[in-house]
Amino acid sequence: MKISEAGWRMISTCALLFSFGFTATADEPKIQRDRSVELGPDDRPAFAEPPAGFNVIRSDIPHGRLEMIEYDSKTVGVARRMNVYTPPGYSRDRKYPVLYLLHGIGGDETEWERFAHPEILLDNLIADGKAVPMIIVMPNGRAQKNDRPEGNIYAAAPAFETFERDLLDDVIPAIEARYSTFADAEHRALSGLSMGGGQTLNFGLGHLEKFAWIGAFSAAPNTRAPADLMPDPEAAKKQIRLLMISCGNRDGLITISQGVHAYLKEHEVPHIWHVDGNGHDATHWQNSLHHFLPLIFR
Ligand code: FER
């Protein structure tokens, strides 16, 4: 029997939802806590719930702009796409810091915009004086010629590793050539959800000379072991400006983030460990991004 593309997508989506203990779709978030989730005394919220309206478009404030651009990827050998937010009043007369924001295993360069609206969150935070104007870059973290989330989405896991070179050698230079940016670690942040959370820890902690601000939400099993992520905690402490690790307490993948938190705590590496009541879902990602944005580039 031959399984169609759509069939594979359905099978992998079911496997994904089953493995995280989901009982409903993202539109209907009646998620039950996965019975395998065990919480420790540290596994608590570091932030209050976001205020009402934090994710609602306001007509009385200036808005940034989203544009889909192409860049030549030497790593992959094709032109690739990324979604770029520039803040209200973006001008070449000044320079901006840049947040690189990475999607999950079933996502692409449009996922954050569809799931969690970084542009709305940041417009609102900037209008309230709670975040600094910054550029947000949402690239495609599946660094292979066909980078659409098709077929067996797990089969593309190696391409999520390859993305390390695409990000460093192709994405960042393209952004810094095209936009008016600062170009040092102090003005670069890296963040992501799930597979992109794992990439954030792997590439961010692996390249602290490039990124000083790091936020990993619901990091997936692509995350390297803590001692590989940070073999020299003393050196890392000197370079990191902010390290935030977050996960929902209904997310069956929480053991990965718990392990990173335990290692950081053992080595006394300052970090924020935020565990809220969500699952492996867009609510956790949107809320976590809302908490992360005010803390960076300050
Ligand atoms: C896995 C389970 C989940 C895995 C990746 C994920 C690479 C990613 C999930 C996501 O990005 O939402 O075993 O292995």
mmCIF file of C-alpha atoms and ligand atoms in Angstrom:
data_model
loop_
_atom_site.group_PDB
_atom_site.id
_atom_site.type_symbol
_atom_site.label_atom_id
_atom_site.label_comp_id
_atom_site.label_asym_id
_atom_site.label_seq_id
_atom_site.Cartn_x
_atom_site.Cartn_y
_atom_site.Cartn_z
ATOM 1 C CA MET A 1 0.000 0.000 0.000
ATOM 2 C CA LYS A 2 1.285 3.422 -0.876
ATOM 3 C CA ILE A 3 0.578 6.177 1.647
ATOM 4 C CA SER A 4 -0.142 9.557 0.094
ATOM 5 C CA GLU A 5 1.500 12.834 1.166
ATOM 6 C CA ALA A 6 -1.710 13.851 2.913
ATOM 7 C CA GLY A 7 -1.837 10.467 4.618
ATOM 8 C CA TRP A 8 1.685 10.857 5.936
ATOM 9 C CA ARG A 9 0.884 14.321 7.181
ATOM 10 C CA MET A 10 -2.137 12.981 9.043
ATOM 11 C CA ILE A 11 -0.154 10.079 10.528
ATOM 12 C CA SER A 12 2.687 12.302 11.699
ATOM 13 C CA THR A 13 0.298 14.902 13.108
ATOM 14 C CA CYS A 14 -1.493 12.169 15.086
ATOM 15 C CA ALA A 15 1.832 10.795 16.325
ATOM 16 C CA LEU A 16 2.913 14.289 17.371
ATOM 17 C CA LEU A 17 -0.319 15.053 19.194
ATOM 18 C CA PHE A 18 -0.332 11.639 20.868
ATOM 19 C CA SER A 19 3.246 11.968 22.065
ATOM 20 C CA PHE A 20 2.514 15.331 23.713
ATOM 21 C CA GLY A 21 -0.705 14.231 25.388
ATOM 22 C CA PHE A 22 -2.955 16.499 23.366
ATOM 23 C CA THR A 23 -6.661 15.747 23.425
ATOM 24 C CA ALA A 24 -7.819 18.552 21.164
ATOM 25 C CA THR A 25 -6.716 20.760 18.315
ATOM 26 C CA ALA A 26 -4.961 24.107 18.799
ATOM 27 C CA ASP A 27 -8.278 25.855 18.121
ATOM 28 C CA GLU A 28 -9.911 23.998 20.969
ATOM 29 C CA PRO A 29 -7.268 23.830 23.661
ATOM 30 C CA LYS A 30 -8.726 21.286 26.091
ATOM 31 C CA ILE A 31 -5.361 19.722 26.714
ATOM 32 C CA GLN A 32 -4.958 17.292 29.565
ATOM 33 C CA ARG A 33 -1.749 17.078 31.477
ATOM 34 C CA ASP A 34 0.334 14.244 30.135
ATOM 35 C CA ARG A 35 0.425 11.652 32.914
ATOM 36 C CA SER A 36 4.138 11.230 32.360
ATOM 37 C CA VAL A 37 4.852 14.866 33.315
ATOM 38 C CA GLU A 38 6.458 15.078 36.734
ATOM 39 C CA LEU A 39 6.928 18.519 38.196
ATOM 40 C CA GLY A 40 9.636 19.567 40.637
ATOM 41 C CA PRO A 41 9.589 22.476 43.113
ATOM 42 C CA ASP A 42 11.314 24.833 40.618
ATOM 43 C CA ASP A 43 8.784 24.130 37.879
ATOM 44 C CA ARG A 44 6.675 27.239 38.423
ATOM 45 C CA PRO A 45 5.824 30.411 36.487
ATOM 46 C CA ALA A 46 8.459 33.151 36.502
ATOM 47 C CA PHE A 47 5.955 35.634 35.051
ATOM 48 C CA ALA A 48 2.330 36.545 35.686
ATOM 49 C CA GLU A 49 -0.120 35.776 32.872
ATOM 50 C CA PRO A 50 0.063 38.370 30.055
ATOM 51 C CA PRO A 51 -2.432 41.242 30.475
ATOM 52 C CA ALA A 52 -5.751 41.195 28.618
ATOM 53 C CA GLY A 53 -5.406 42.561 25.102
ATOM 54 C CA PHE A 54 -1.658 41.899 24.819
ATOM 55 C CA ASN A 55 -2.278 39.994 21.588
ATOM 56 C CA VAL A 56 -5.001 42.208 20.106
ATOM 57 C CA ILE A 57 -4.347 44.655 17.251
ATOM 58 C CA ARG A 58 -4.817 48.265 18.405
ATOM 59 C CA SER A 59 -5.936 50.867 15.886
ATOM 60 C CA ASP A 60 -4.623 53.786 17.980
ATOM 61 C CA ILE A 61 -0.906 52.889 17.805
ATOM 62 C CA PRO A 62 1.702 52.783 15.032
ATOM 63 C CA HIS A 63 2.296 49.407 13.405
ATOM 64 C CA GLY A 64 5.432 47.764 12.118
ATOM 65 C CA ARG A 65 5.524 45.988 8.813
ATOM 66 C CA LEU A 66 6.011 42.382 7.731
ATOM 67 C CA GLU A 67 7.701 41.516 4.481
ATOM 68 C CA MET A 68 8.625 38.206 2.909
ATOM 69 C CA ILE A 69 12.098 38.423 1.398
ATOM 70 C CA GLU A 70 14.420 36.039 -0.446
ATOM 71 C CA TYR A 71 18.089 35.402 0.168
ATOM 72 C CA ASP A 72 20.656 33.246 -1.584
ATOM 73 C CA SER A 73 21.564 30.321 0.626
ATOM 74 C CA LYS A 74 25.068 29.069 -0.131
ATOM 75 C CA THR A 75 24.444 26.357 2.452
ATOM 76 C CA VAL A 76 21.437 24.891 0.646
ATOM 77 C CA GLY A 77 22.250 26.091 -2.870
ATOM 78 C CA VAL A 78 18.888 27.750 -3.557
ATOM 79 C CA ALA A 79 17.067 31.021 -2.879
ATOM 80 C CA ARG A 80 15.152 30.739 0.394
ATOM 81 C CA ARG A 81 12.470 32.847 2.057
ATOM 82 C CA MET A 82 12.232 34.629 5.378
ATOM 83 C CA ASN A 83 9.573 36.757 6.980
ATOM 84 C CA VAL A 84 10.897 40.043 8.390
ATOM 85 C CA TYR A 85 9.208 42.475 10.795
ATOM 86 C CA THR A 86 10.484 46.045 10.879
ATOM 87 C CA PRO A 87 9.206 48.227 13.716
ATOM 88 C CA PRO A 88 7.010 51.349 13.356
ATOM 89 C CA GLY A 89 8.988 54.245 11.881
ATOM 90 C CA TYR A 90 11.818 51.991 10.689
ATOM 91 C CA SER A 91 14.495 54.272 9.274
ATOM 92 C CA ARG A 92 17.919 53.893 7.735
ATOM 93 C CA ASP A 93 19.004 56.833 9.893
ATOM 94 C CA ARG A 94 19.322 54.565 12.886
ATOM 95 C CA LYS A 95 20.426 51.014 13.625
ATOM 96 C CA TYR A 96 18.303 48.259 15.113
ATOM 97 C CA PRO A 97 18.961 45.118 17.113
ATOM 98 C CA VAL A 98 17.686 41.866 15.588
ATOM 99 C CA LEU A 99 15.788 38.900 17.024
ATOM 100 C CA TYR A 100 16.025 35.672 14.986
ATOM 101 C CA LEU A 101 12.876 33.655 15.746
ATOM 102 C CA LEU A 102 12.690 29.960 14.827
ATOM 103 C CA HIS A 103 9.676 27.715 14.173
ATOM 104 C CA GLY A 104 8.765 24.097 15.028
ATOM 105 C CA ILE A 105 9.068 20.796 13.179
ATOM 106 C CA GLY A 106 5.811 21.212 11.245
ATOM 107 C CA GLY A 107 6.304 24.911 10.567
ATOM 108 C CA ASP A 108 8.004 27.226 8.127
ATOM 109 C CA GLU A 109 8.825 30.923 7.759
ATOM 110 C CA THR A 110 5.127 31.789 8.215
ATOM 111 C CA GLU A 111 4.506 29.754 11.368
ATOM 112 C CA TRP A 112 5.142 32.370 14.054
ATOM 113 C CA GLU A 113 3.016 34.917 12.236
ATOM 114 C CA ARG A 114 0.170 32.405 11.915
ATOM 115 C CA PHE A 115 0.413 30.945 15.434
ATOM 116 C CA ALA A 116 1.498 33.751 17.681
ATOM 117 C CA HIS A 117 1.618 37.132 15.915
ATOM 118 C CA PRO A 118 5.014 38.508 16.968
ATOM 119 C CA GLU A 119 4.155 41.692 15.038
ATOM 120 C CA ILE A 120 1.079 42.384 17.189
ATOM 121 C CA LEU A 121 2.852 41.564 20.469
ATOM 122 C CA LEU A 122 5.795 43.807 19.636
ATOM 123 C CA ASP A 123 3.737 46.717 18.241
ATOM 124 C CA ASN A 124 1.814 46.703 21.539
ATOM 125 C CA LEU A 125 4.902 46.434 23.752
ATOM 126 C CA ILE A 126 6.722 49.194 21.852
ATOM 127 C CA ALA A 127 3.651 51.476 22.071
ATOM 128 C CA ASP A 128 3.580 50.951 25.849
ATOM 129 C CA GLY A 129 7.326 51.651 26.163
ATOM 130 C CA LYS A 130 7.955 48.074 27.315
ATOM 131 C CA ALA A 131 10.169 46.839 24.482
ATOM 132 C CA VAL A 132 12.756 48.555 22.307
ATOM 133 C CA PRO A 133 12.230 48.840 18.543
ATOM 134 C CA MET A 134 13.835 45.818 16.926
ATOM 135 C CA ILE A 135 13.760 43.782 13.732
ATOM 136 C CA ILE A 136 12.349 40.257 13.989
ATOM 137 C CA VAL A 137 13.533 37.730 11.419
ATOM 138 C CA MET A 138 11.538 34.533 10.937
ATOM 139 C CA PRO A 139 13.547 32.276 8.621
ATOM 140 C CA ASN A 140 12.835 28.693 7.546
ATOM 141 C CA GLY A 141 14.795 26.353 9.825
ATOM 142 C CA ARG A 142 14.499 23.320 7.540
ATOM 143 C CA ALA A 143 17.684 23.861 5.518
ATOM 144 C CA GLN A 144 17.060 21.645 2.511
ATOM 145 C CA LYS A 145 16.045 22.303 -1.105
ATOM 146 C CA ASN A 146 12.393 21.426 -0.537
ATOM 147 C CA ASP A 147 11.819 23.207 2.745
ATOM 148 C CA ARG A 148 8.038 22.824 2.818
ATOM 149 C CA PRO A 149 6.651 20.895 5.823
ATOM 150 C CA GLU A 150 5.464 18.000 3.679
ATOM 151 C CA GLY A 151 5.347 14.245 4.049
ATOM 152 C CA ASN A 152 6.917 12.752 7.162
ATOM 153 C CA ILE A 153 7.907 15.950 8.965
ATOM 154 C CA TYR A 154 10.310 14.062 11.270
ATOM 155 C CA ALA A 155 12.402 12.945 8.284
ATOM 156 C CA ALA A 156 13.617 16.550 7.905
ATOM 157 C CA ALA A 157 15.263 16.586 11.364
ATOM 158 C CA PRO A 158 18.818 16.574 9.836
ATOM 159 C CA ALA A 159 17.918 19.698 7.839
ATOM 160 C CA PHE A 160 17.140 21.465 11.130
ATOM 161 C CA GLU A 161 20.770 20.754 12.118
ATOM 162 C CA THR A 162 22.106 21.990 8.775
ATOM 163 C CA PHE A 163 20.312 25.258 9.464
ATOM 164 C CA GLU A 164 23.119 26.225 11.868
ATOM 165 C CA ARG A 165 25.332 27.049 8.867
ATOM 166 C CA ASP A 166 22.491 28.642 6.895
ATOM 167 C CA LEU A 167 21.702 30.937 9.837
ATOM 168 C CA LEU A 168 25.288 31.978 10.500
ATOM 169 C CA ASP A 169 26.632 32.134 6.937
ATOM 170 C CA ASP A 170 23.601 33.138 4.885
ATOM 171 C CA VAL A 171 20.631 34.479 6.894
ATOM 172 C CA ILE A 172 22.503 36.865 9.209
ATOM 173 C CA PRO A 173 24.748 38.348 6.492
ATOM 174 C CA ALA A 174 21.707 38.826 4.224
ATOM 175 C CA ILE A 175 19.786 40.638 6.972
ATOM 176 C CA GLU A 176 22.744 42.818 7.923
ATOM 177 C CA ALA A 177 23.328 43.766 4.283
ATOM 178 C CA ARG A 178 19.690 44.616 3.571
ATOM 179 C CA TYR A 179 18.558 46.299 6.800
ATOM 180 C CA SER A 180 20.038 48.931 9.068
ATOM 181 C CA THR A 181 21.196 46.759 11.946
ATOM 182 C CA PHE A 182 23.781 46.599 14.656
ATOM 183 C CA ALA A 183 26.031 43.634 13.953
ATOM 184 C CA ASP A 184 27.364 42.355 17.260
ATOM 185 C CA ALA A 185 26.267 39.763 19.817
ATOM 186 C CA GLU A 186 24.900 42.420 22.180
ATOM 187 C CA HIS A 187 22.379 43.341 19.493
ATOM 188 C CA ARG A 188 21.421 39.821 18.358
ATOM 189 C CA ALA A 189 18.887 37.568 20.059
ATOM 190 C CA LEU A 190 17.939 34.003 19.174
ATOM 191 C CA SER A 191 14.682 32.390 20.181
ATOM 192 C CA GLY A 192 12.391 29.632 19.028
ATOM 193 C CA LEU A 193 9.651 27.155 19.747
ATOM 194 C CA SER A 194 10.009 23.385 20.030
ATOM 195 C CA MET A 195 12.347 22.219 17.226
ATOM 196 C CA GLY A 196 13.316 25.908 16.964
ATOM 197 C CA GLY A 197 13.815 25.982 20.747
ATOM 198 C CA GLY A 198 16.290 23.132 20.420
ATOM 199 C CA GLN A 199 18.015 24.976 17.564
ATOM 200 C CA THR A 200 18.115 28.103 19.736
ATOM 201 C CA LEU A 201 19.958 26.305 22.523
ATOM 202 C CA ASN A 202 22.235 24.366 20.173
ATOM 203 C CA PHE A 203 23.237 27.285 17.962
ATOM 204 C CA GLY A 204 22.895 30.104 20.494
ATOM 205 C CA LEU A 205 24.856 28.555 23.331
ATOM 206 C CA GLY A 206 27.250 27.134 20.714
ATOM 207 C CA HIS A 207 27.856 30.654 19.318
ATOM 208 C CA LEU A 208 27.782 33.066 22.210
ATOM 209 C CA GLU A 209 30.122 35.235 20.176
ATOM 210 C CA LYS A 210 27.088 35.813 17.897
ATOM 211 C CA PHE A 211 24.101 35.929 20.289
ATOM 212 C CA ALA A 212 23.934 37.387 23.805
ATOM 213 C CA TRP A 213 20.157 36.989 24.334
ATOM 214 C CA ILE A 214 18.638 33.511 24.155
ATOM 215 C CA GLY A 215 15.100 32.206 24.683
ATOM 216 C CA ALA A 216 14.041 28.579 24.156
ATOM 217 C CA PHE A 217 10.352 27.716 24.431
ATOM 218 C CA SER A 218 9.259 24.023 24.704
ATOM 219 C CA ALA A 219 12.628 22.782 23.415
ATOM 220 C CA ALA A 220 12.325 19.519 21.426
ATOM 221 C CA PRO A 221 14.456 16.333 21.460
ATOM 222 C CA ASN A 222 16.873 17.896 18.947
ATOM 223 C CA THR A 223 18.333 19.788 21.951
ATOM 224 C CA ARG A 224 21.907 18.665 22.669
ATOM 225 C CA ALA A 225 22.704 17.236 26.116
ATOM 226 C CA PRO A 226 23.228 20.048 28.667
ATOM 227 C CA ALA A 227 26.980 19.428 29.096
ATOM 228 C CA ASP A 228 27.396 19.574 25.295
ATOM 229 C CA LEU A 229 25.338 22.748 25.120
ATOM 230 C CA MET A 230 27.505 24.419 27.726
ATOM 231 C CA PRO A 231 30.827 22.654 28.348
ATOM 232 C CA ASP A 232 32.328 25.768 29.979
ATOM 233 C CA PRO A 233 29.721 27.396 32.233
ATOM 234 C CA GLU A 234 32.160 30.012 33.554
ATOM 235 C CA ALA A 235 32.924 31.283 30.044
ATOM 236 C CA ALA A 236 29.219 31.222 29.146
ATOM 237 C CA LYS A 237 28.285 33.286 32.212
ATOM 238 C CA LYS A 238 30.529 36.113 31.002
ATOM 239 C CA GLN A 239 28.912 36.221 27.550
ATOM 240 C CA ILE A 240 25.200 35.634 28.142
ATOM 241 C CA ARG A 241 23.042 38.704 28.753
ATOM 242 C CA LEU A 242 19.808 36.745 29.109
ATOM 243 C CA LEU A 243 18.924 33.054 28.971
ATOM 244 C CA MET A 244 15.265 32.108 29.244
ATOM 245 C CA ILE A 245 13.977 28.532 29.173
ATOM 246 C CA SER A 246 10.221 27.972 29.221
ATOM 247 C CA CYS A 247 7.821 25.066 28.933
ATOM 248 C CA GLY A 248 4.195 24.241 29.641
ATOM 249 C CA ASN A 249 3.499 21.825 32.487
ATOM 250 C CA ARG A 250 1.231 19.800 30.206
ATOM 251 C CA ASP A 251 3.946 19.293 27.605
ATOM 252 C CA GLY A 252 5.321 15.747 27.421
ATOM 253 C CA LEU A 253 8.640 17.206 26.203
ATOM 254 C CA ILE A 254 9.233 19.124 29.459
ATOM 255 C CA THR A 255 11.958 16.682 30.596
ATOM 256 C CA ILE A 256 14.292 18.261 28.034
ATOM 257 C CA SER A 257 13.876 21.766 29.449
ATOM 258 C CA GLN A 258 13.948 20.436 33.017
ATOM 259 C CA GLY A 259 17.329 18.863 32.255
ATOM 260 C CA VAL A 260 18.720 22.136 30.901
ATOM 261 C CA HIS A 261 17.406 24.063 33.914
ATOM 262 C CA ALA A 262 18.944 21.493 36.336
ATOM 263 C CA TYR A 263 22.347 21.810 34.656
ATOM 264 C CA LEU A 264 22.239 25.616 34.664
ATOM 265 C CA LYS A 265 21.216 25.622 38.310
ATOM 266 C CA GLU A 266 23.966 23.171 39.261
ATOM 267 C CA HIS A 267 26.547 25.396 37.572
ATOM 268 C CA GLU A 268 24.980 28.610 38.877
ATOM 269 C CA VAL A 269 24.381 30.036 35.422
ATOM 270 C CA PRO A 270 21.826 32.862 35.736
ATOM 271 C CA HIS A 271 18.682 32.099 33.754
ATOM 272 C CA ILE A 272 14.907 32.430 33.795
ATOM 273 C CA TRP A 273 13.038 29.133 34.157
ATOM 274 C CA HIS A 274 9.376 29.670 33.372
ATOM 275 C CA VAL A 275 6.854 26.823 33.585
ATOM 276 C CA ASP A 276 3.242 27.744 32.901
ATOM 277 C CA GLY A 277 0.027 25.704 32.728
ATOM 278 C CA ASN A 278 -0.023 25.223 28.960
ATOM 279 C CA GLY A 279 0.841 22.302 26.723
ATOM 280 C CA HIS A 280 2.938 22.066 23.578
ATOM 281 C CA ASP A 281 0.872 24.796 22.039
ATOM 282 C CA ALA A 282 0.619 28.251 20.545
ATOM 283 C CA THR A 283 -0.640 29.769 23.804
ATOM 284 C CA HIS A 284 2.629 28.863 25.512
ATOM 285 C CA TRP A 285 4.660 30.219 22.591
ATOM 286 C CA GLN A 286 2.759 33.483 22.298
ATOM 287 C CA ASN A 287 2.880 34.101 26.059
ATOM 288 C CA SER A 288 6.570 33.222 26.270
ATOM 289 C CA LEU A 289 7.446 35.562 23.417
ATOM 290 C CA HIS A 290 5.464 38.334 25.114
ATOM 291 C CA HIS A 291 7.559 37.798 28.276
ATOM 292 C CA PHE A 292 10.873 37.548 26.393
ATOM 293 C CA LEU A 293 10.552 40.669 24.171
ATOM 294 C CA PRO A 294 10.726 43.302 26.977
ATOM 295 C CA LEU A 295 13.862 41.714 28.425
ATOM 296 C CA ILE A 296 16.095 41.794 25.382
ATOM 297 C CA PHE A 297 18.416 44.569 24.177
ATOM 298 C CA ARG A 298 18.122 46.479 27.451
HETATM 299 C C1 FER B 1 10.487 14.466 18.560
HETATM 300 C C2 FER B 1 9.319 15.003 19.059
HETATM 301 C C3 FER B 1 8.985 16.325 18.739
HETATM 302 C C4 FER B 1 11.335 15.256 17.749
HETATM 303 C C5 FER B 1 10.983 16.571 17.448
HETATM 304 C C6 FER B 1 9.811 17.093 17.947
HETATM 305 C C7 FER B 1 13.321 15.387 16.477
HETATM 306 C C8 FER B 1 9.476 18.473 17.566
HETATM 307 C C9 FER B 1 8.297 19.040 17.816
HETATM 308 C C10 FER B 1 7.992 20.423 17.368
HETATM 309 O O1 FER B 1 8.841 21.102 16.785
HETATM 310 O O2 FER B 1 6.865 20.845 17.620
HETATM 311 O O3 FER B 1 10.863 13.202 18.842
HETATM 312 O O4 FER B 1 12.477 14.667 17.304
#
